[in-house]
C-alpha positions as a printed Julia matrix, in Angstrom:
637×3 Matrix{Float64}:
  -71.48  -37.49   -24.96
  -74.16  -39.32   -26.97
  -75.7   -36.01   -27.99
  -72.43  -34.57   -29.29
  -71.75  -37.77   -31.21
  -75.15  -37.68   -32.88
  -74.76  -33.99   -33.54
  -71.65  -34.71   -35.63
  -73.23  -37.62   -37.47
  -76.56  -35.97   -38.2
  -74.84  -32.97   -39.76
  -74.72  -35.02   -42.97
  -78.52  -34.85   -43.35
  -80.48  -32.01   -44.88
  -83.48  -30.39   -43.17
  -85.93  -32.02   -45.58
  -84.39  -35.42   -44.69
  -85.23  -34.83   -41.03
  -88.77  -33.83   -41.91
  -89.19  -37.07   -43.84
  -87.54  -39.08   -41.08
  -89.96  -37.8    -38.44
  -92.83  -39.58   -40.2
  -91.03  -42.95   -40.27
  -90.81  -43.22   -36.46
  -93.13  -45.66   -34.69
  -93.07  -43.36   -31.66
  -94.41  -39.83   -31.11
  -91.7   -37.55   -32.5
  -91.33  -33.98   -33.68
  -88.59  -31.77   -35.14
  -87.83  -28.34   -33.65
  -85.38  -25.56   -34.53
  -82.75  -23.97   -32.26
  -85.42  -21.78   -30.6
  -87.59  -24.85   -29.96
  -90.14  -23.79   -32.59
  -91.95  -26.77   -34.13
  -90.97  -27.58   -37.73
  -92.58  -31.0    -38.21
  -94.42  -33.6    -36.09
  -95.68  -37.08   -36.87
  -99.31  -38.15   -36.47
  -98.71  -40.05   -33.22
  -97.19  -36.97   -31.59
 -100.16  -34.83   -32.65
 -102.64  -37.51   -31.54
 -101.21  -37.8    -28.01
 -101.25  -34.03   -27.5
 -104.66  -33.74   -29.16
 -103.45  -31.01   -31.47
 -102.62  -30.39   -35.14
  -99.66  -29.11   -37.14
 -101.54  -25.91   -37.96
 -101.77  -25.17   -34.21
  -98.17  -26.2    -33.37
  -96.19  -25.04   -36.42
  -93.78  -22.23   -35.58
  -94.69  -22.18   -31.88
  -92.26  -22.71   -29.01
  -92.52  -26.34   -27.93
  -91.49  -25.59   -24.33
  -94.23  -23.01   -23.99
  -96.84  -25.37   -25.45
  -95.89  -28.44   -23.4
  -95.13  -26.67   -20.14
  -98.34  -24.67   -20.24
  -96.62  -21.33   -20.64
  -98.56  -18.65   -22.41
  -96.59  -16.7    -24.94
  -92.8   -16.84   -25.03
  -90.9   -18.76   -22.33
  -88.58  -16.67   -20.16
  -84.88  -16.56   -21.06
  -83.65  -17.96   -17.72
  -86.17  -20.84   -17.87
  -85.11  -21.53   -21.45
  -81.44  -21.69   -20.47
  -82.15  -24.12   -17.61
  -84.12  -26.41   -19.92
  -81.39  -26.34   -22.6
  -78.78  -27.18   -19.94
  -80.8   -30.25   -18.9
  -81.19  -31.34   -22.52
  -77.45  -31.09   -23.16
  -76.83  -33.35   -20.17
  -79.18  -35.92   -21.73
  -81.86  -35.46   -19.06
  -85.55  -35.92   -19.77
  -87.89  -32.92   -19.38
  -91.01  -33.76   -17.36
  -94.4   -32.11   -17.77
  -98.09  -32.86   -17.14
 -100.72  -33.25   -19.81
 -104.35  -33.66   -18.7
 -103.24  -34.87   -15.28
 -100.81  -37.46   -16.58
  -97.05  -37.14   -16.17
  -95.11  -37.22   -19.41
  -91.52  -36.61   -20.36
  -89.61  -35.88   -23.5
  -86.03  -36.35   -24.68
  -84.3   -34.26   -27.33
  -81.47  -35.26   -29.65
  -79.47  -32.41   -31.25
  -79.14  -32.25   -35.06
  -77.59  -29.83   -37.55
  -78.99  -29.97   -41.09
  -76.29  -30.01   -43.76
  -77.97  -27.21   -45.73
  -78.21  -24.89   -42.71
  -75.61  -22.32   -41.71
  -74.62  -21.97   -38.03
  -77.94  -23.25   -36.71
  -79.15  -26.48   -35.2
  -82.29  -28.1    -33.88
  -83.58  -31.19   -32.1
  -85.52  -34.34   -32.78
  -87.84  -34.8    -29.82
  -89.28  -38.05   -28.46
  -92.5   -37.81   -26.46
  -93.13  -40.79   -24.15
  -96.54  -42.4    -24.05
  -98.45  -42.74   -20.76
  -97.09  -45.61   -18.64
  -94.51  -46.5    -21.24
  -90.72  -46.16   -20.95
  -88.96  -44.79   -24.01
  -86.96  -48.01   -24.39
  -89.95  -50.37   -24.4
  -91.25  -49.88   -27.94
  -90.38  -52.11   -30.87
  -88.72  -50.0    -33.55
  -88.22  -46.77   -31.69
  -86.03  -43.75   -31.28
  -83.14  -45.63   -29.72
  -83.08  -47.8    -32.81
  -83.11  -44.68   -34.94
  -80.23  -43.28   -32.9
  -78.2   -46.25   -34.13
  -79.55  -45.87   -37.65
  -78.72  -42.2    -37.99
  -75.24  -42.68   -36.54
  -74.44  -44.35   -39.88
  -76.82  -42.45   -42.1
  -76.46  -41.37   -45.65
  -79.05  -41.59   -48.42
  -81.98  -43.98   -48.12
  -82.41  -46.62   -45.4
  -83.91  -50.12   -45.48
  -84.29  -52.76   -42.77
  -83.49  -56.27   -44.03
  -83.86  -59.77   -42.64
  -80.91  -62.17   -42.67
  -82.27  -63.79   -45.86
  -82.45  -60.42   -47.61
  -86.15  -59.62   -47.34
  -86.9   -55.88   -47.11
  -88.75  -55.69   -43.77
  -89.16  -51.91   -43.7
  -88.44  -48.89   -45.88
  -87.09  -46.8    -43.01
  -86.2   -43.79   -45.14
  -87.11  -44.42   -48.81
  -86.65  -41.92   -51.65
  -89.28  -39.15   -51.44
  -92.28  -39.28   -53.8
  -91.12  -42.57   -55.31
  -93.52  -44.37   -57.64
  -95.21  -47.49   -56.2
  -93.56  -49.71   -58.82
  -90.19  -48.93   -57.23
  -91.32  -49.75   -53.69
  -89.42  -52.79   -52.43
  -90.87  -53.41   -48.95
  -91.58  -57.12   -48.51
  -89.44  -58.09   -51.5
  -86.15  -59.96   -51.74
  -83.16  -58.86   -53.88
  -83.83  -61.53   -56.53
  -87.25  -59.95   -57.15
  -85.92  -56.56   -58.26
  -82.28  -57.21   -59.25
  -80.67  -59.46   -61.84
  -79.41  -62.87   -60.7
  -75.73  -61.91   -60.38
  -76.35  -58.67   -58.45
  -78.87  -60.38   -56.15
  -76.36  -63.14   -55.34
  -73.69  -60.56   -54.47
  -76.11  -58.63   -52.24
  -77.19  -61.81   -50.41
  -73.53  -62.74   -49.85
  -72.86  -59.3    -48.32
  -75.92  -59.64   -46.05
  -74.8   -63.12   -44.95
  -71.3   -61.83   -44.09
  -72.77  -58.85   -42.2
  -75.07  -61.04   -40.07
  -72.65  -63.9    -39.38
  -69.49  -61.86   -38.76
  -71.21  -58.76   -37.31
  -69.18  -56.5    -39.6
  -70.05  -53.64   -41.94
  -69.85  -54.51   -45.65
  -70.1   -52.39   -48.79
  -71.27  -52.84   -52.37
  -71.68  -50.65   -55.45
  -74.57  -51.28   -57.81
  -76.27  -49.82   -60.89
  -79.97  -49.91   -60.12
  -83.35  -48.35   -61.0
  -84.4   -47.24   -57.53
  -86.34  -44.35   -59.1
  -87.21  -43.43   -62.69
  -83.51  -43.22   -63.59
  -80.92  -45.98   -63.51
  -78.24  -44.61   -61.22
  -75.14  -45.79   -59.4
  -75.58  -46.49   -55.69
  -73.21  -47.32   -52.88
  -74.8   -49.64   -50.32
  -73.5   -50.0    -46.78
  -74.76  -53.03   -44.83
  -74.63  -52.63   -41.03
  -75.52  -55.37   -38.49
  -78.67  -54.44   -36.56
  -80.14  -56.27   -33.58
  -79.59  -60.03   -33.63
  -80.39  -61.18   -37.16
  -81.17  -58.01   -39.09
  -79.26  -55.69   -41.36
  -79.64  -52.0    -42.11
  -78.91  -51.08   -45.73
  -77.85  -47.47   -46.31
  -78.25  -46.67   -49.99
  -76.42  -43.59   -51.24
  -76.75  -42.22   -54.78
  -73.21  -41.8    -56.14
  -74.12  -41.11   -59.79
  -72.77  -37.56   -59.73
  -69.7   -38.73   -57.82
  -69.08  -41.39   -60.49
  -69.47  -38.76   -63.19
  -66.98  -36.46   -61.48
  -64.55  -39.36   -60.92
  -64.78  -40.3    -64.6
  -64.06  -36.72   -65.63
  -61.11  -36.61   -63.22
  -59.76  -39.89   -64.58
  -60.03  -38.59   -68.14
  -58.31  -35.38   -67.06
  -55.51  -37.27   -65.31
  -55.05  -39.56   -68.3
  -54.87  -36.53   -70.6
  -51.97  -35.09   -68.64
  -50.44  -38.39   -67.57
  -48.16  -38.54   -70.59
  -47.11  -34.91   -70.15
  -46.22  -35.57   -66.52
  -44.06  -38.52   -67.51
  -41.83  -36.23   -69.55
  -40.72  -34.55   -66.32
  -39.69  -37.87   -64.76
  -38.19  -39.25   -67.97
  -36.11  -36.1    -68.3
  -34.57  -36.87   -64.92
  -34.02  -40.49   -65.92
  -32.32  -39.77   -69.24
  -28.91  -38.8    -67.84
  -28.83  -41.82   -65.51
  -29.99  -44.22   -68.24
  -27.42  -42.88   -70.72
  -24.64  -43.22   -68.13
  -25.68  -46.75   -67.19
  -26.23  -47.86   -70.78
  -22.77  -46.64   -71.78
  -21.3   -48.7    -68.93
  -23.14  -51.78   -70.24
  -21.87  -51.16   -73.78
  -18.34  -50.81   -72.41
  -18.59  -54.25   -70.75
  -19.87  -55.8    -74.0
  -17.2   -54.13   -76.11
  -14.32  -54.97   -73.75
  -15.27  -58.64   -73.55
  -15.91  -58.88   -77.3
  -12.47  -57.39   -78.04
  -10.9   -59.76   -75.53
  -12.48  -62.7    -77.4
  -11.24  -61.26   -80.68
   -7.57  -61.23   -79.6
   -7.6   -64.74   -78.11
   -5.08  -66.86   -80.01
   -5.29  -70.59   -80.6
   -5.29  -72.81   -78.78
   -8.22  -70.89   -77.21
   -8.54  -70.98   -73.42
  -12.26  -71.86   -73.3
  -12.57  -71.08   -69.59
  -11.39  -67.54   -70.28
  -13.66  -67.31   -73.35
  -16.66  -68.57   -71.37
  -16.15  -65.84   -68.74
  -16.18  -63.19   -71.49
  -19.31  -64.65   -73.06
  -21.13  -64.81   -69.7
  -20.27  -61.16   -69.01
  -21.66  -60.19   -72.42
  -24.89  -62.11   -71.77
  -25.27  -60.5    -68.32
  -24.83  -57.07   -69.86
  -27.47  -57.82   -72.5
  -29.89  -58.89   -69.74
  -29.18  -55.67   -67.8
  -29.77  -53.54   -70.89
  -32.96  -55.44   -71.69
  -34.31  -54.96   -68.15
  -33.51  -51.26   -68.26
  -35.16  -50.71   -71.64
  -38.22  -52.71   -70.59
  -38.64  -50.59   -67.45
  -38.2   -47.36   -69.41
  -40.69  -48.4    -72.11
  -43.22  -49.52   -69.51
  -42.91  -46.24   -67.64
  -43.02  -43.98   -70.7
  -45.58  -45.87   -72.78
  -49.34  -45.3    -72.73
  -50.75  -48.64   -71.68
  -54.32  -49.81   -71.1
  -55.05  -50.8    -67.5
  -53.84  -54.41   -67.29
  -53.99  -55.66   -63.68
  -52.08  -58.8    -62.73
  -51.88  -60.85   -59.54
  -48.43  -59.96   -58.19
  -46.2   -60.1    -55.13
  -45.22  -56.49   -54.41
  -42.01  -57.64   -52.72
  -40.72  -59.18   -55.96
  -41.97  -56.31   -58.11
  -40.3   -53.61   -56.01
  -37.03  -55.56   -55.71
  -36.88  -55.54   -59.52
  -37.44  -51.77   -59.54
  -34.85  -50.89   -56.89
  -31.84  -50.68   -59.27
  -33.66  -48.13   -61.44
  -34.88  -46.14   -58.42
  -31.35  -46.02   -56.97
  -30.02  -44.73   -60.28
  -32.48  -41.85   -60.02
  -31.67  -40.99   -56.39
  -27.89  -41.11   -56.84
  -25.33  -42.18   -54.25
  -26.0   -39.52   -51.59
  -29.67  -40.39   -51.11
  -30.07  -43.88   -49.63
  -33.0   -46.09   -50.62
  -33.78  -48.72   -47.99
  -36.31  -51.48   -48.61
  -37.93  -53.98   -46.24
  -40.81  -56.4    -46.6
  -42.79  -58.72   -44.38
  -42.35  -62.42   -45.11
  -45.25  -64.28   -46.76
  -46.61  -61.05   -48.21
  -50.14  -61.33   -49.56
  -50.75  -61.09   -53.31
  -52.49  -58.03   -54.78
  -54.21  -57.29   -58.09
  -52.43  -54.35   -59.71
  -51.11  -53.15   -63.06
  -47.29  -53.52   -62.68
  -46.68  -50.48   -64.9
  -48.87  -48.44   -62.55
  -46.77  -49.58   -59.58
  -43.63  -48.38   -61.36
  -45.2   -44.99   -62.05
  -46.41  -44.66   -58.44
  -42.98  -45.41   -56.98
  -41.1   -43.3    -59.53
  -43.28  -40.26   -58.81
  -43.02  -40.68   -55.02
  -39.24  -41.11   -55.19
  -38.82  -38.08   -57.46
  -41.03  -36.1    -55.08
  -38.89  -37.24   -52.12
  -35.67  -36.23   -53.91
  -37.04  -32.71   -54.41
  -37.97  -32.54   -50.72
  -34.53  -33.69   -49.49
  -32.11  -31.97   -51.8
  -28.63  -33.5    -52.01
  -28.76  -35.9    -49.04
  -31.33  -38.0    -47.23
  -32.99  -41.37   -46.9
  -36.03  -42.97   -48.5
  -37.59  -45.97   -46.76
  -39.86  -48.27   -48.75
  -41.7   -50.85   -46.61
  -44.28  -53.57   -47.26
  -46.46  -55.4    -44.75
  -49.77  -57.21   -44.4
  -52.45  -55.34   -42.45
  -56.1   -55.61   -41.5
  -57.84  -52.25   -41.42
  -59.89  -53.0    -38.28
  -56.92  -54.48   -36.4
  -54.53  -51.56   -36.93
  -57.12  -48.89   -36.17
  -56.63  -46.66   -39.21
  -57.91  -43.12   -38.83
  -60.82  -42.31   -41.19
  -61.58  -46.05   -41.25
  -65.03  -45.26   -42.7
  -63.29  -44.36   -45.98
  -61.99  -47.93   -46.31
  -63.71  -51.17   -47.19
  -63.07  -53.49   -44.21
  -60.63  -56.33   -44.71
  -57.04  -57.26   -45.52
  -54.58  -55.01   -47.34
  -50.93  -54.88   -48.31
  -49.54  -51.6    -47.01
  -46.84  -49.9    -49.09
  -45.09  -47.12   -47.16
  -42.74  -44.59   -48.75
  -41.11  -42.25   -46.21
  -38.48  -39.56   -46.71
  -36.36  -37.33   -44.47
  -37.19  -34.17   -46.4
  -38.45  -30.74   -45.39
  -42.01  -31.94   -44.77
  -45.29  -30.09   -45.34
  -47.76  -28.05   -43.33
  -51.44  -29.03   -43.04
  -52.59  -26.55   -45.67
  -50.18  -27.99   -48.26
  -51.26  -31.56   -47.44
  -54.88  -30.73   -48.26
  -53.91  -29.73   -51.82
  -51.07  -32.09   -52.82
  -53.27  -34.48   -54.86
  -54.84  -31.69   -56.9
  -53.71  -31.51   -60.56
  -51.17  -28.72   -61.2
  -50.66  -28.0    -57.5
  -46.93  -27.63   -56.83
  -44.71  -26.11   -54.17
  -41.83  -25.88   -56.63
  -40.86  -22.68   -58.36
  -42.2   -21.63   -61.74
  -40.99  -23.92   -64.51
  -39.66  -26.53   -62.07
  -42.57  -28.94   -62.06
  -45.92  -29.71   -63.69
  -47.71  -30.35   -60.39
  -49.04  -33.6    -61.85
  -46.84  -36.16   -60.05
  -48.89  -36.73   -56.9
  -52.15  -36.23   -58.8
  -51.04  -39.09   -61.05
  -50.15  -41.22   -58.01
  -53.6   -40.62   -56.51
  -55.34  -41.55   -59.77
  -53.32  -44.75   -60.23
  -53.88  -45.87   -56.63
  -57.64  -45.37   -57.01
  -57.61  -47.13   -60.4
  -56.15  -50.19   -58.66
  -58.83  -50.08   -55.9
  -56.38  -48.76   -53.32
  -56.3   -45.97   -50.75
  -53.58  -43.41   -50.13
  -52.87  -41.43   -46.95
  -50.17  -38.88   -46.25
  -48.69  -37.63   -42.99
  -46.09  -34.91   -42.69
  -44.68  -32.19   -40.46
  -42.48  -29.25   -41.29
  -38.86  -30.32   -40.87
  -39.77  -33.96   -40.11
  -40.22  -35.52   -43.52
  -43.22  -37.03   -45.28
  -44.76  -40.51   -45.24
  -47.13  -41.88   -47.88
  -49.18  -44.95   -46.96
  -50.78  -46.83   -49.84
  -53.23  -49.66   -49.1
  -53.81  -52.24   -51.84
  -56.6   -54.8    -51.23
  -55.44  -58.36   -50.66
  -56.19  -60.6    -53.64
  -58.19  -63.62   -52.54
  -58.97  -65.24   -55.91
  -57.19  -68.05   -57.68
  -53.69  -67.49   -59.06
  -52.8   -69.05   -62.4
  -49.5   -70.87   -62.31
  -46.91  -69.47   -64.7
  -45.5   -71.82   -67.31
  -41.87  -72.65   -66.56
  -39.56  -72.77   -69.57
  -38.11  -76.26   -69.68
  -34.92  -77.09   -71.54
  -36.21  -80.02   -73.59
  -36.84  -80.21   -77.3
  -37.05  -83.97   -77.82
  -40.7   -84.21   -78.92
  -39.76  -83.65   -82.58
  -37.06  -84.57   -85.01
  -35.6   -81.13   -85.84
  -34.17  -82.29   -89.18
  -37.74  -82.98   -90.36
  -38.91  -79.44   -89.53
  -38.66  -76.59   -92.06
  -38.51  -73.12   -90.47
  -38.83  -69.89   -92.46
  -37.02  -67.11   -90.58
  -37.82  -63.54   -91.71
  -35.86  -60.6    -90.26
  -34.82  -57.38   -92.02
  -31.88  -56.85   -89.64
  -29.07  -58.93   -91.21
  -27.03  -59.45   -88.02
  -30.05  -60.68   -86.06
  -31.11  -62.9    -88.99
  -27.73  -64.66   -89.16
  -27.43  -65.1    -85.39
  -30.92  -66.6    -84.88
  -30.59  -68.83   -87.97
  -27.25  -70.18   -86.73
  -28.68  -71.04   -83.31
  -31.65  -72.9    -84.84
  -29.43  -74.76   -87.32
  -27.15  -75.91   -84.49
  -30.23  -77.61   -82.97
  -30.78  -79.47   -86.24
  -33.66  -77.49   -87.76
  -33.77  -76.81   -91.5
  -33.79  -73.0    -91.68
  -34.67  -70.86   -94.72
  -33.56  -67.26   -94.1
  -35.17  -64.19   -95.7
  -34.24  -60.55   -95.11
  -37.54  -59.27   -96.56
  -41.19  -60.38   -96.73
  -41.11  -60.58  -100.55
  -38.16  -62.99  -100.47
  -40.01  -65.01   -97.82
  -43.03  -65.36  -100.13
  -40.79  -66.69  -102.93
  -39.16  -69.23  -100.6
  -42.57  -70.42   -99.35
  -43.68  -71.01  -102.95
  -40.79  -73.45  -103.48
  -40.65  -75.23  -100.11
  -43.15  -76.6    -97.6
  -42.87  -74.53   -94.4
  -43.87  -75.94   -90.98
  -43.14  -72.85   -88.9
  -42.78  -69.15   -89.73
  -40.68  -67.02   -87.36
  -41.02  -63.41   -88.43
  -40.29  -59.88   -87.3
  -43.42  -57.71   -87.18
  -42.37  -54.23   -88.29
  -40.72  -54.49   -91.72
  -40.78  -52.68   -95.09
  -43.0   -53.97   -97.94
  -45.44  -55.65   -95.56
  -45.54  -56.36   -91.83
  -45.17  -59.78   -90.25
  -48.9   -60.26   -89.66
  -49.7   -59.49   -93.3
  -46.96  -61.91   -94.38
  -48.36  -64.69   -92.19
  -51.85  -64.2    -93.65
  -50.52  -64.35   -97.19
  -48.6   -67.57   -96.55
  -51.58  -69.16   -94.77
  -53.7   -68.74   -97.89
  -51.79  -71.68   -99.42
  -50.68  -73.3    -96.16
  -53.57  -73.05   -93.6
  -51.79  -75.27   -91.04
  -48.74  -72.97   -90.91
  -47.72  -72.05   -87.36
  -46.32  -68.58   -86.68
  -44.09  -66.96   -84.04
  -43.88  -63.16   -84.1
  -40.87  -61.3    -82.72
  -40.28  -57.59   -82.23
  -38.28  -55.05   -80.29
  -41.46  -53.04   -79.77
  -43.82  -53.62   -76.81
  -46.77  -55.91   -77.55
  -49.37  -53.11   -77.41
  -47.56  -51.14   -80.14
  -47.19  -54.28   -82.25
  -50.91  -55.01   -81.86
  -51.83  -51.54   -83.17
  -49.57  -52.07   -86.19
  -50.41  -55.64   -87.05
  -53.39  -56.78   -84.94
  -51.77  -59.82   -83.33
  -54.17  -62.66   -82.64
  -52.6   -63.46   -79.29
  -49.53  -62.61   -77.22
  -49.0   -66.35   -76.78
  -47.09  -66.48   -80.1
  -45.15  -63.26   -79.52
  -41.48  -62.94   -78.5
  -40.13  -59.61   -77.39
  -36.51  -58.89   -78.28
  -34.02  -59.54   -76.89
  -35.06  -63.09   -76.0
  -33.01  -66.06   -74.81
  -32.37  -69.06   -77.02
  -34.08  -71.31   -74.45
  -37.23  -69.18   -74.66
  -37.16  -69.29   -78.48
  -36.78  -73.08   -78.54
  -39.55  -73.47   -75.96
  -41.85  -71.36   -78.14
  -40.87  -73.36   -81.25
  -41.66  -76.62   -79.44
  -45.01  -75.23   -78.25
  -46.05  -74.17   -81.76
  -45.02  -77.47   -83.35
  -46.76  -79.49   -80.65
  -49.92  -77.48   -81.31
  -49.53  -78.19   -85.04
  -49.31  -81.96   -84.4
  -52.41  -82.01   -82.2
């Protein structure tokens, strides 16, 4: 059992790694091939047998140790191999003293259909478990092995370079040193924290670092494993090439990300148009009802009409925001969010896409942990998975979206070694579609791979999902069977940092005397200009209205302006340029920008100083007044 386990683990090493490893053992050890011919032996092994590598190399170990001349017989060989596979020691006599040896099977990664053994030779009068840092320790070491190996104390000192890089220059040797002696202060502190956690909690921890372990500065992944009582084994794996490949993949995915969105947006268009027309119908019907009201006006009836119009505007605004977020090319902007709230906000749009015959059911655990994720990425992930599920189900079916808190170790996830240990929020998306076979599952995250017919899909949907999950430090797993549907499990790491409290808009504007405040309102859309000006005037502010930047400049030359509220994208000059021009003569001028475009587009056009003084249309009057108060308060201070 132990042998087969090690056989699987040691497959990850190359033959040259084993040859190097042999010389790091404190005990007499050699490496043999599948025919028991000696490949490498350490000095202690050669010393005990009073021989040399030139005498042993290429010779059958059984024949040499058992005193057989020439080649050992086939039946004897088979009996010995049978004993080895059962984990039994092979006894022999050397110069009158009884010895024994144990063999551990290995398969070098760069070998094809062949294997060998690492052999431990016991010393006279000594049991193979009595030595200090011996083979049984190395059995544990190699069960985790990749890359280079270091033994560390609980305070981070490098006690032993168990398997250092080959032919490394002395200046890069770190035996006897502590992290702070060869890493910068921040990296050293992080490493020491990982070591502390590993020792105290007896858990495996991971860390990625950019480090000059050899002549080049490369990227390394370090795995810290608890060892003995107060020690840690650090497995250092060079991931520079992996990082390079991942970067190229990310660039490739980003290149085709926009193209892939066209497929999903095409599906959305009909639903959006239908829904938007319904909203417009509500607005128009209520507006016409208000128009025909005759005096004396029934204000209760009028208020109902007005509230319906405002609700419709909010619905349209939410829909447009979701569509712009999904279709726009945004930089990665992670936020601390509650996935329960985020997905609830997305459900109406998702249900519009699925239609009435495909049910979307959503459930979430209470007190869901927060995660750090770009909300626009979450929308894209869900949209792609839902569209994929629709294709798999046809006209009818059910999609279940579930959220729950999980701990990777507690739930016993398969392939747990691929995960960083700890807490996650698990997002599950399951459908009742046709399912997939194992061969299809192995390819679904590859760019351009599709099971749809020619011209019916880009094959970028699930590739995009995979890229976005990884970008947000998550993991994605898929399980499926033909005829039994498909389930995607996405694990997002729990956010454990501090959460900034959001500012609540308060309905109070009593800090200033509005009639003493001059506001210059600039908007090239006449209807919007009149409506916003009227609302501000009703609150007592003195408002100067301008339908162009040039008119605004003329007004500012004649009157002192306390606050400029301006659209950004306008003819003649944009809002940012206008604000700069006015500030030349009025440096204390405060400015609020407003636009129907997303902030990132506005920034490209006008280079906004901060989104703090930006209002995205359509905005509520309460939000506008809150922003006005904030700007004027800042002006006073």
